[in-house]
PDB file of C-alpha atoms in Angstrom:
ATOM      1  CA  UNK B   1       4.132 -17.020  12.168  1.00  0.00           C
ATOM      2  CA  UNK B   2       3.084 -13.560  11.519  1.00  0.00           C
ATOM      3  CA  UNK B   3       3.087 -11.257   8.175  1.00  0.00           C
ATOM      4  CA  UNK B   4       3.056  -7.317   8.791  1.00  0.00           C
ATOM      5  CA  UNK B   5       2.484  -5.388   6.126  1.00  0.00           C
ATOM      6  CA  UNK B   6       3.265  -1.343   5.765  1.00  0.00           C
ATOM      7  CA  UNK B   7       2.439   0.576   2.988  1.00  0.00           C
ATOM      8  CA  UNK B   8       4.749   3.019   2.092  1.00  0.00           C
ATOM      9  CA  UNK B   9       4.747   6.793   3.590  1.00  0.00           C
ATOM     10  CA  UNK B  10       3.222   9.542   1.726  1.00  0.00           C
ATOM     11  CA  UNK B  11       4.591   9.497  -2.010  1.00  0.00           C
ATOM     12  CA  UNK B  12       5.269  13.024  -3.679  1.00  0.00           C
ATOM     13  CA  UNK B  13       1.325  13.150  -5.390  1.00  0.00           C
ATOM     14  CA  UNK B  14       0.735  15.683  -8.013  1.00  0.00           C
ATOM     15  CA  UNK B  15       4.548  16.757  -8.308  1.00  0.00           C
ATOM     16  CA  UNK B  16       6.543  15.780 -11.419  1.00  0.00           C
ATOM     17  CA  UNK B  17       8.258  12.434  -9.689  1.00  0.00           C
ATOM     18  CA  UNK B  18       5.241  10.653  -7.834  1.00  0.00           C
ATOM     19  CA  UNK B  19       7.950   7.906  -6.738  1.00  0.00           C
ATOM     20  CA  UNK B  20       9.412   8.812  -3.692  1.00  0.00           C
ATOM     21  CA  UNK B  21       8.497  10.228  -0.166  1.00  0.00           C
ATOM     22  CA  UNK B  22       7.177  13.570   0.694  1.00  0.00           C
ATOM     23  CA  UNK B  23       9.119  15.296   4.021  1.00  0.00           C
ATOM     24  CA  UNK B  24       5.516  14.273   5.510  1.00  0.00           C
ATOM     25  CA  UNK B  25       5.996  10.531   4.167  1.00  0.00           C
ATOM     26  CA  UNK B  26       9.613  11.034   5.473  1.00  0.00           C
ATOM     27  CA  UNK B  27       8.251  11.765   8.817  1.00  0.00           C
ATOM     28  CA  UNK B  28       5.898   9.043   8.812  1.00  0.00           C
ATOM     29  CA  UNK B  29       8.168   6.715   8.054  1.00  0.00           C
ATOM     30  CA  UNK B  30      10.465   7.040  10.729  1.00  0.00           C
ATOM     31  CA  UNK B  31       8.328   7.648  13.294  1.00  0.00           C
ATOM     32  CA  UNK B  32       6.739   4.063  12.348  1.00  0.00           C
ATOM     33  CA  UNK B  33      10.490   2.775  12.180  1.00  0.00           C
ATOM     34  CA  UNK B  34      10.977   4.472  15.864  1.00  0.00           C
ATOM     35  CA  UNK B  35       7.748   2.285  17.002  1.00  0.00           C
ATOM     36  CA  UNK B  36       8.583  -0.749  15.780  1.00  0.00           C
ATOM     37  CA  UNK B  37      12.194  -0.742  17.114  1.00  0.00           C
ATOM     38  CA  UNK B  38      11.006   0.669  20.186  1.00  0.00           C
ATOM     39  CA  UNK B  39       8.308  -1.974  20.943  1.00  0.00           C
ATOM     40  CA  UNK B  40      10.750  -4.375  20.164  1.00  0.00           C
ATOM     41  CA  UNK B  41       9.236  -6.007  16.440  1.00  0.00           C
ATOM     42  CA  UNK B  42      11.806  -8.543  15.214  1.00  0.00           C
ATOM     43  CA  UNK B  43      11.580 -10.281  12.061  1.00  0.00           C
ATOM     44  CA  UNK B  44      13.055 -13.332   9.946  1.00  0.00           C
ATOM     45  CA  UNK B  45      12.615 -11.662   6.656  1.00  0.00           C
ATOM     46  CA  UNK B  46      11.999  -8.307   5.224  1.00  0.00           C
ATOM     47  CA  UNK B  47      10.885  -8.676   1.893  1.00  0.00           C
ATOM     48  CA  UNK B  48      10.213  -4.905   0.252  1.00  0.00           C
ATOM     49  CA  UNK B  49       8.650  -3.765  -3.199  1.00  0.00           C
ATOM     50  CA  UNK B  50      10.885  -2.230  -5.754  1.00  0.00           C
ATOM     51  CA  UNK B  51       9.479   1.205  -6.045  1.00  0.00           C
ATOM     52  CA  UNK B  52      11.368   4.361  -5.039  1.00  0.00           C
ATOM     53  CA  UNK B  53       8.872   4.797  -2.156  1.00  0.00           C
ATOM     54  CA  UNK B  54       9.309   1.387  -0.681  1.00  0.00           C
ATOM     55  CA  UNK B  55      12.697   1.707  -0.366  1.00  0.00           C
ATOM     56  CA  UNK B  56      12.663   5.048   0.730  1.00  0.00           C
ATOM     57  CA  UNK B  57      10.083   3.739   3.643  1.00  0.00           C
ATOM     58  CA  UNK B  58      12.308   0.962   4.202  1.00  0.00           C
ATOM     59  CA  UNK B  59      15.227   3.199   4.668  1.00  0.00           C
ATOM     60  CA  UNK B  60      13.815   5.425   7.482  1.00  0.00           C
ATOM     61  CA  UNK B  61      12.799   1.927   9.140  1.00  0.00           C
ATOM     62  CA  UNK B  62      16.186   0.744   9.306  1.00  0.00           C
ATOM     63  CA  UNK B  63      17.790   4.288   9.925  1.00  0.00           C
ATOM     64  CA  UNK B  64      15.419   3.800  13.542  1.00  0.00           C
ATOM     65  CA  UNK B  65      16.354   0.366  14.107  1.00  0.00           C
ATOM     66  CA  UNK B  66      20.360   1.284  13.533  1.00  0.00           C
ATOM     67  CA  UNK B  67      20.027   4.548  16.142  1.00  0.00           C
ATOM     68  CA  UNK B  68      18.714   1.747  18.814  1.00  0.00           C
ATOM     69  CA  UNK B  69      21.607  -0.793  17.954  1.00  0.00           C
ATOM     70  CA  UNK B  70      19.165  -3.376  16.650  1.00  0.00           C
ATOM     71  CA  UNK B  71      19.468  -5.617  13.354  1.00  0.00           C
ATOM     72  CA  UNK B  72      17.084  -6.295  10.321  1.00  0.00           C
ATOM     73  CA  UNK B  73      17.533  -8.681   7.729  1.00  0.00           C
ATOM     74  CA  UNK B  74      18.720  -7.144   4.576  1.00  0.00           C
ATOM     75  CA  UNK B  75      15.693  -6.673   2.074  1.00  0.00           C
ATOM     76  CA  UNK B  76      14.752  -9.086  -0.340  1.00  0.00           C
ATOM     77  CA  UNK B  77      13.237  -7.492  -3.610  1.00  0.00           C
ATOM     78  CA  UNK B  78      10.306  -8.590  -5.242  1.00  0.00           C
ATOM     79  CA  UNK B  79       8.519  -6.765  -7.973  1.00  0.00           C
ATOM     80  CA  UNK B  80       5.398  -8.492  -7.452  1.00  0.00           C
ATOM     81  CA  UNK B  81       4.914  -6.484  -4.572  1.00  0.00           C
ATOM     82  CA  UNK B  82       4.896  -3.678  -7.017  1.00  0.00           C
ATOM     83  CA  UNK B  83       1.649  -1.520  -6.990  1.00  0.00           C
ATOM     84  CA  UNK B  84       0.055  -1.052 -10.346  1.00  0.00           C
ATOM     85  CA  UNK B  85      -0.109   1.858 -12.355  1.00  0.00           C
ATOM     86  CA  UNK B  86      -2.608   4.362 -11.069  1.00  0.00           C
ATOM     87  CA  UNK B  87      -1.974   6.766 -13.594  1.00  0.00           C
ATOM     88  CA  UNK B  88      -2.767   4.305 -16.383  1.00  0.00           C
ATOM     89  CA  UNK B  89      -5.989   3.394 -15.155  1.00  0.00           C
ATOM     90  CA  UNK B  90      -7.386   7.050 -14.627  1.00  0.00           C
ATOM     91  CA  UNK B  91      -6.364   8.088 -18.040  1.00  0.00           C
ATOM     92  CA  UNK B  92      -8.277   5.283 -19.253  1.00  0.00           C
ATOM     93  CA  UNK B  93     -11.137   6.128 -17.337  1.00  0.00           C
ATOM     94  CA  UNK B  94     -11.263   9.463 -18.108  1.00  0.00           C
ATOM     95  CA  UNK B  95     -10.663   8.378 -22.247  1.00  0.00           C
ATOM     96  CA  UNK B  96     -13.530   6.273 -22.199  1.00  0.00           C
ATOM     97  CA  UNK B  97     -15.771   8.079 -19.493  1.00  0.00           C
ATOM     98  CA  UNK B  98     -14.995  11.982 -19.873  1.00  0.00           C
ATOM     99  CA  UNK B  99     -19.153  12.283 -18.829  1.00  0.00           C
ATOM    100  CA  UNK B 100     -18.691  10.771 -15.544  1.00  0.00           C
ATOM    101  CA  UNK B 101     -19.644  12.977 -12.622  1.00  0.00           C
ATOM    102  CA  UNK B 102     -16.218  11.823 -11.003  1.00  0.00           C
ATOM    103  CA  UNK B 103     -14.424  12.903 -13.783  1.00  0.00           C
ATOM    104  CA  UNK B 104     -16.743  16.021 -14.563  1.00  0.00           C
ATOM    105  CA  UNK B 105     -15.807  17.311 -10.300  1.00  0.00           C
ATOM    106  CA  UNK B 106     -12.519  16.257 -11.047  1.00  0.00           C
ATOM    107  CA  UNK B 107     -11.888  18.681 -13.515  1.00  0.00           C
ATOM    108  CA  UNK B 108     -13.869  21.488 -12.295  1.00  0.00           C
ATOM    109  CA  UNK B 109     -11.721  21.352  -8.710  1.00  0.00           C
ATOM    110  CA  UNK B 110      -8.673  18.771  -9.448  1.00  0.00           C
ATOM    111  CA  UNK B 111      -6.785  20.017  -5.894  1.00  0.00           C
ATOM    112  CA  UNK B 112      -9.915  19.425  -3.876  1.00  0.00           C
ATOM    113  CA  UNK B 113      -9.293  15.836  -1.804  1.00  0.00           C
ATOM    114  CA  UNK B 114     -12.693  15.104  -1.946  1.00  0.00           C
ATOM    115  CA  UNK B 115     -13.029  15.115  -5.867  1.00  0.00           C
ATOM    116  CA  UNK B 116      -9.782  12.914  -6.834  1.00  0.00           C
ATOM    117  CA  UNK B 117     -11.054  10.160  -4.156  1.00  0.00           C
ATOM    118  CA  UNK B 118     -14.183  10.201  -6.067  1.00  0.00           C
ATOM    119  CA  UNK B 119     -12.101  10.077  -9.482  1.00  0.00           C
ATOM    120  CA  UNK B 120     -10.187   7.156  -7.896  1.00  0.00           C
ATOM    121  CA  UNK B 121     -13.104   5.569  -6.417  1.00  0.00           C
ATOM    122  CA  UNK B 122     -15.103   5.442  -9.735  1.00  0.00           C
ATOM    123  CA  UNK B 123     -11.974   4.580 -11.967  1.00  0.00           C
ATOM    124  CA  UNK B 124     -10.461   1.944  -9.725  1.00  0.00           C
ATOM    125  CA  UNK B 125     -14.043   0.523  -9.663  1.00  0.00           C
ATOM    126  CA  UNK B 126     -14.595   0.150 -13.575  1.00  0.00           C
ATOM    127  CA  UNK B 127     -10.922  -1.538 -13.515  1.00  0.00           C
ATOM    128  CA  UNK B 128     -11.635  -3.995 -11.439  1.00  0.00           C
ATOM    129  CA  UNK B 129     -15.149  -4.904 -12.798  1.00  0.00           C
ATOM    130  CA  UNK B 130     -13.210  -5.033 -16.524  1.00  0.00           C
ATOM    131  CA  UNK B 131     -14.966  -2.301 -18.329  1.00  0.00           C
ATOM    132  CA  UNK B 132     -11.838  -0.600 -19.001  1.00  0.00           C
ATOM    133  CA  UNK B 133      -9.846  -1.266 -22.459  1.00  0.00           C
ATOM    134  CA  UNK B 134      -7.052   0.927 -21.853  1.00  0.00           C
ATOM    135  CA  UNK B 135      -5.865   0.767 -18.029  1.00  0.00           C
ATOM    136  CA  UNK B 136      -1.980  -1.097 -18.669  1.00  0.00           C
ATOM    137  CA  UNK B 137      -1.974  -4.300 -16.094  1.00  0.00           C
ATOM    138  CA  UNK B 138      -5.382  -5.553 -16.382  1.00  0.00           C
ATOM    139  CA  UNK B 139      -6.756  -6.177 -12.826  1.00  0.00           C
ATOM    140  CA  UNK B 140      -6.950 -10.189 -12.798  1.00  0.00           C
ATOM    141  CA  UNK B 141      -3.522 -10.241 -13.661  1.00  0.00           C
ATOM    142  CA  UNK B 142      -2.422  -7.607 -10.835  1.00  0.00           C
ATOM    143  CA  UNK B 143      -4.911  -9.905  -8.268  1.00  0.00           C
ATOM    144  CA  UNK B 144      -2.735 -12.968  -9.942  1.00  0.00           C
ATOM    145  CA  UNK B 145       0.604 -11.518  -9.307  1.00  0.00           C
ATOM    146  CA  UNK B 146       0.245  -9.936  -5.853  1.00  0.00           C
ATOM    147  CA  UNK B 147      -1.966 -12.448  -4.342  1.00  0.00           C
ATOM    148  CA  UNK B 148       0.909 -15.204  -5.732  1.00  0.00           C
ATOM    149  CA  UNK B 149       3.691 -13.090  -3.896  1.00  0.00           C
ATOM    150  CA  UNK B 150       1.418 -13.602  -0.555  1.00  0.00           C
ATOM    151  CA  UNK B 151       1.902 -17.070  -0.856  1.00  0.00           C
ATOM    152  CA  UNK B 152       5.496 -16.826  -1.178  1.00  0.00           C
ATOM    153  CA  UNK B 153       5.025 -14.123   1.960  1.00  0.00           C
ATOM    154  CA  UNK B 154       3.098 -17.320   3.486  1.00  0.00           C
ATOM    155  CA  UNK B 155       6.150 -19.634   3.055  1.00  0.00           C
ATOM    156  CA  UNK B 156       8.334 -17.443   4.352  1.00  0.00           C
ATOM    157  CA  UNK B 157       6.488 -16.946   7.776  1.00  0.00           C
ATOM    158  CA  UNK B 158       7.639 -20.353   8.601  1.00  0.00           C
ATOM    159  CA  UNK B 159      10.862 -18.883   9.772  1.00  0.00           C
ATOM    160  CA  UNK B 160       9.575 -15.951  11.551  1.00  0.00           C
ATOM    161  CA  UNK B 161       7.341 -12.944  11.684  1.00  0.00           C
ATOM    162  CA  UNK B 162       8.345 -11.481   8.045  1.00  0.00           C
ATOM    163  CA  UNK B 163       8.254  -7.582   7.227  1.00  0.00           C
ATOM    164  CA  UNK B 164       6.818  -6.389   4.159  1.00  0.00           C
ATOM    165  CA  UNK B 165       6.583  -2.847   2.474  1.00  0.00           C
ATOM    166  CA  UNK B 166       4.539  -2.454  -0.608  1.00  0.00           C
ATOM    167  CA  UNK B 167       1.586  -0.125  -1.573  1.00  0.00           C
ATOM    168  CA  UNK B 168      -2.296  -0.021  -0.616  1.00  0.00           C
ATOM    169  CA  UNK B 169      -3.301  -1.754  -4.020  1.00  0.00           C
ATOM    170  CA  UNK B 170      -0.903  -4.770  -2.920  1.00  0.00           C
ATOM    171  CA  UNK B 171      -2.116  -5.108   0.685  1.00  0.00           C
ATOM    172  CA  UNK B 172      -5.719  -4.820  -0.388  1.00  0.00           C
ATOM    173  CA  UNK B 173      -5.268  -7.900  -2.796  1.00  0.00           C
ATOM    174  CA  UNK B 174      -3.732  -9.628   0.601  1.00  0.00           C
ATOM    175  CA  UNK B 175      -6.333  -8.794   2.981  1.00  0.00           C
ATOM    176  CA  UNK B 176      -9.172  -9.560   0.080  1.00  0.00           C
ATOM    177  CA  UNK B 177      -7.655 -13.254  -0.400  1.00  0.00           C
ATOM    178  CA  UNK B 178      -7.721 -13.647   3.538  1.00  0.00           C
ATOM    179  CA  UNK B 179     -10.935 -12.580   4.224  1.00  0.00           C
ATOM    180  CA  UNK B 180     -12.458 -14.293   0.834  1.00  0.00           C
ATOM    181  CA  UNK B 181     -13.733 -10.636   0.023  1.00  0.00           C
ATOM    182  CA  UNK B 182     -15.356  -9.986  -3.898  1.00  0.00           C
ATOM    183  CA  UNK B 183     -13.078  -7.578  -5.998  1.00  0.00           C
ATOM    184  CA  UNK B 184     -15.259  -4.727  -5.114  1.00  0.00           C
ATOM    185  CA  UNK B 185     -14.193  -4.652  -1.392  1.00  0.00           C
ATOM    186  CA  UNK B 186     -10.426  -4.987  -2.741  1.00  0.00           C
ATOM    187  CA  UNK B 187     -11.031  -1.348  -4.423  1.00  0.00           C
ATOM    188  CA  UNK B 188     -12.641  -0.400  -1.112  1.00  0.00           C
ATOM    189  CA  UNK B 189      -9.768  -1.779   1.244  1.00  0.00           C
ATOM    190  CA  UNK B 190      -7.074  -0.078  -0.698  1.00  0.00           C
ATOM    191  CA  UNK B 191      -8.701   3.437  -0.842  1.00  0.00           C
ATOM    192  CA  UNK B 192      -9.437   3.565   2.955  1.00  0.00           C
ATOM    193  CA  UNK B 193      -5.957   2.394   3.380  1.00  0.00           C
ATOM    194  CA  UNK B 194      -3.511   5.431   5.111  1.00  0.00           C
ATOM    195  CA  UNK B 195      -0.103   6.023   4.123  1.00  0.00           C
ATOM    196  CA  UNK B 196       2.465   3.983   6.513  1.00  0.00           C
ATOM    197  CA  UNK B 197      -0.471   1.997   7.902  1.00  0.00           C
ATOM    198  CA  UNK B 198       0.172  -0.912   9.271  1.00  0.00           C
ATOM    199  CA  UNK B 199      -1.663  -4.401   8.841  1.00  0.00           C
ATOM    200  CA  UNK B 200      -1.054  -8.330  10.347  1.00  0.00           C
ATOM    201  CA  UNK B 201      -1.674 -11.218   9.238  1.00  0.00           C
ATOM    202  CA  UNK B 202      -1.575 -14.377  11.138  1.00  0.00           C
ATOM    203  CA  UNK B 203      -0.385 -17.219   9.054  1.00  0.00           C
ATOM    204  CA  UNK B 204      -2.125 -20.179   9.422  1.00  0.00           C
ATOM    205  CA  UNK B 205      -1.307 -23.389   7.539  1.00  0.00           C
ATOM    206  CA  UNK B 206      -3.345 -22.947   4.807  1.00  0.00           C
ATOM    207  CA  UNK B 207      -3.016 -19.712   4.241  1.00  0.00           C
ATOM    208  CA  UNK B 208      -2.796 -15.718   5.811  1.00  0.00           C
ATOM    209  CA  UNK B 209      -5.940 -14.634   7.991  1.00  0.00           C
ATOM    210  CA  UNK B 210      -6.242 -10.696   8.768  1.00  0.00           C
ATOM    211  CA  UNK B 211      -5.618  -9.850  12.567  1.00  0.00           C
ATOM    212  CA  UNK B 212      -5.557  -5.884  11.960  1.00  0.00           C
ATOM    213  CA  UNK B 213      -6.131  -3.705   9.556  1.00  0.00           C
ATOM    214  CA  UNK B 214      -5.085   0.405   8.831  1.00  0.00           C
ATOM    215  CA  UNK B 215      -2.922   0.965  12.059  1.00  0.00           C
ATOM    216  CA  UNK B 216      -1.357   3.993  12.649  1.00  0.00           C
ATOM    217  CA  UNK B 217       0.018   3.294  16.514  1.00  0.00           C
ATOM    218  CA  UNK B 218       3.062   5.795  15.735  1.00  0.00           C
ATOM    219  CA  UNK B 219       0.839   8.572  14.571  1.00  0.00           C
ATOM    220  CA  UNK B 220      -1.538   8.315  17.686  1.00  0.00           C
ATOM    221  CA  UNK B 221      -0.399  11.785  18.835  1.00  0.00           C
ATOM    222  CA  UNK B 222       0.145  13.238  15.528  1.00  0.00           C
ATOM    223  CA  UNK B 223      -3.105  13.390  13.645  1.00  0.00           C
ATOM    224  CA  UNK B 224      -1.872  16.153  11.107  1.00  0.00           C
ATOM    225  CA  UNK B 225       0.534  13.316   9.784  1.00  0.00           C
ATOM    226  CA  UNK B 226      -2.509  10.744   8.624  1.00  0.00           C
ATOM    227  CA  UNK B 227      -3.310  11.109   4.755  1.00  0.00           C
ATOM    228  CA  UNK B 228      -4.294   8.893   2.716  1.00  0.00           C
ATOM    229  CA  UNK B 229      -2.618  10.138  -0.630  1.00  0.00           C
TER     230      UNK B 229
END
């Protein structure tokens, strides 16, 4: 009765489609796909957001399981497991806070990695405490929704270890719920979170408990492929 949870690989950030893999998230992807058929991961359900990325990660993971002759369940869909809309809430942010220092770095150096966690930090942080007017999904109702589709991801465990692959935002809201963490560690869980990352949850009868967090097993010999964004 297990739940692991990937996020997807490395989306294509600051290009003009955001919503699908990089070559890097490519790679990432099927080198976790490689892993998990190679150590032998079966599972009773593979449940996968609807985003271009998911599927894309998804597709690299089966791609490794069909060049070792072993079967997956087909995907089941579910738009709950949808991540929210990140550009949304950092135009709001910057709308309503163009002062901040986050935004103020930001704008001065916008390629510099440092300066757009910062941005994300500080906007992701005023969503989730409610101070933003303009951010689309408001954050209880993103906590509502994704937290709602763990549940259903709890259910499902009954049959066997179920596969899921979603985004950061999503798995934070899991891991938060199972460790009975305040909103403000949800920002922080999500944000440390690495594209392709792994994370298991054990699911107990009332509900999931976190057994590991942020794994990267497949990229233990390839540190140039961890990123975070």
């Amino acid at each position: 009765m297990r739940l692991v949870a990937v996020r997807h690989g490395q989306a294509s950030y600051g290009s003009d489609d955001y919503d699908r893999l990089s070559e890097r998230g490519w790679q990432q992807a099927r080198r976790l796909g490689d892993w998990l058929a190679g150590h032998g991961e079966a599972f009773a359900h593979v449940v996968c957001g609807d985003m271009r990325r998911h599927r894309e990660t998804w597709q690299a993971i089966a791609d490794a399981y069909r060049a070792r002759e072993l079967a997956l369940p087909t995907p089941q869909s579910d738009p709950a497991c949808n991540e929210f809309d990140h550009q949304a809430v950092i135009s709001g942010f910057v709308t309503e806070q163009p002062e901040h220092p986050a935004v103020l770095a930001h704008r001065r150096d916008s390629a510099n990695l440092q300066t757009v966690a910062a941005l994300l930090r500080a906007a992701f942080g005023c969503w989730a405490a409610g101070t933003l007017r303009e951010c689309g999904e408001p954050w209880p109702s993103f906590r509502q929704r994704t937290r709602e589709a763990g549940r259903r991801l709890h259910r499902m465990s009954r049959d066997g270890a179920v596969l899921l692959l979603t985004s950061g935002g999503v798995m934070a809201q899991l891991a938060a719920e199972a460790l009975d963490a305040p909103d403000e560690r949800a920002v922080e869980l999500n944000l440390a979170l690495r594209n392709s990352a792994l994370a298991e949850f054990h699911a107990l009868p009332d509900g999931l408990r976190l057994l590991s967090w942020n794994g990267l097993p497949h990229l233990a010999d390839a540190r140039e492929l961890w990123t975070y964004f």
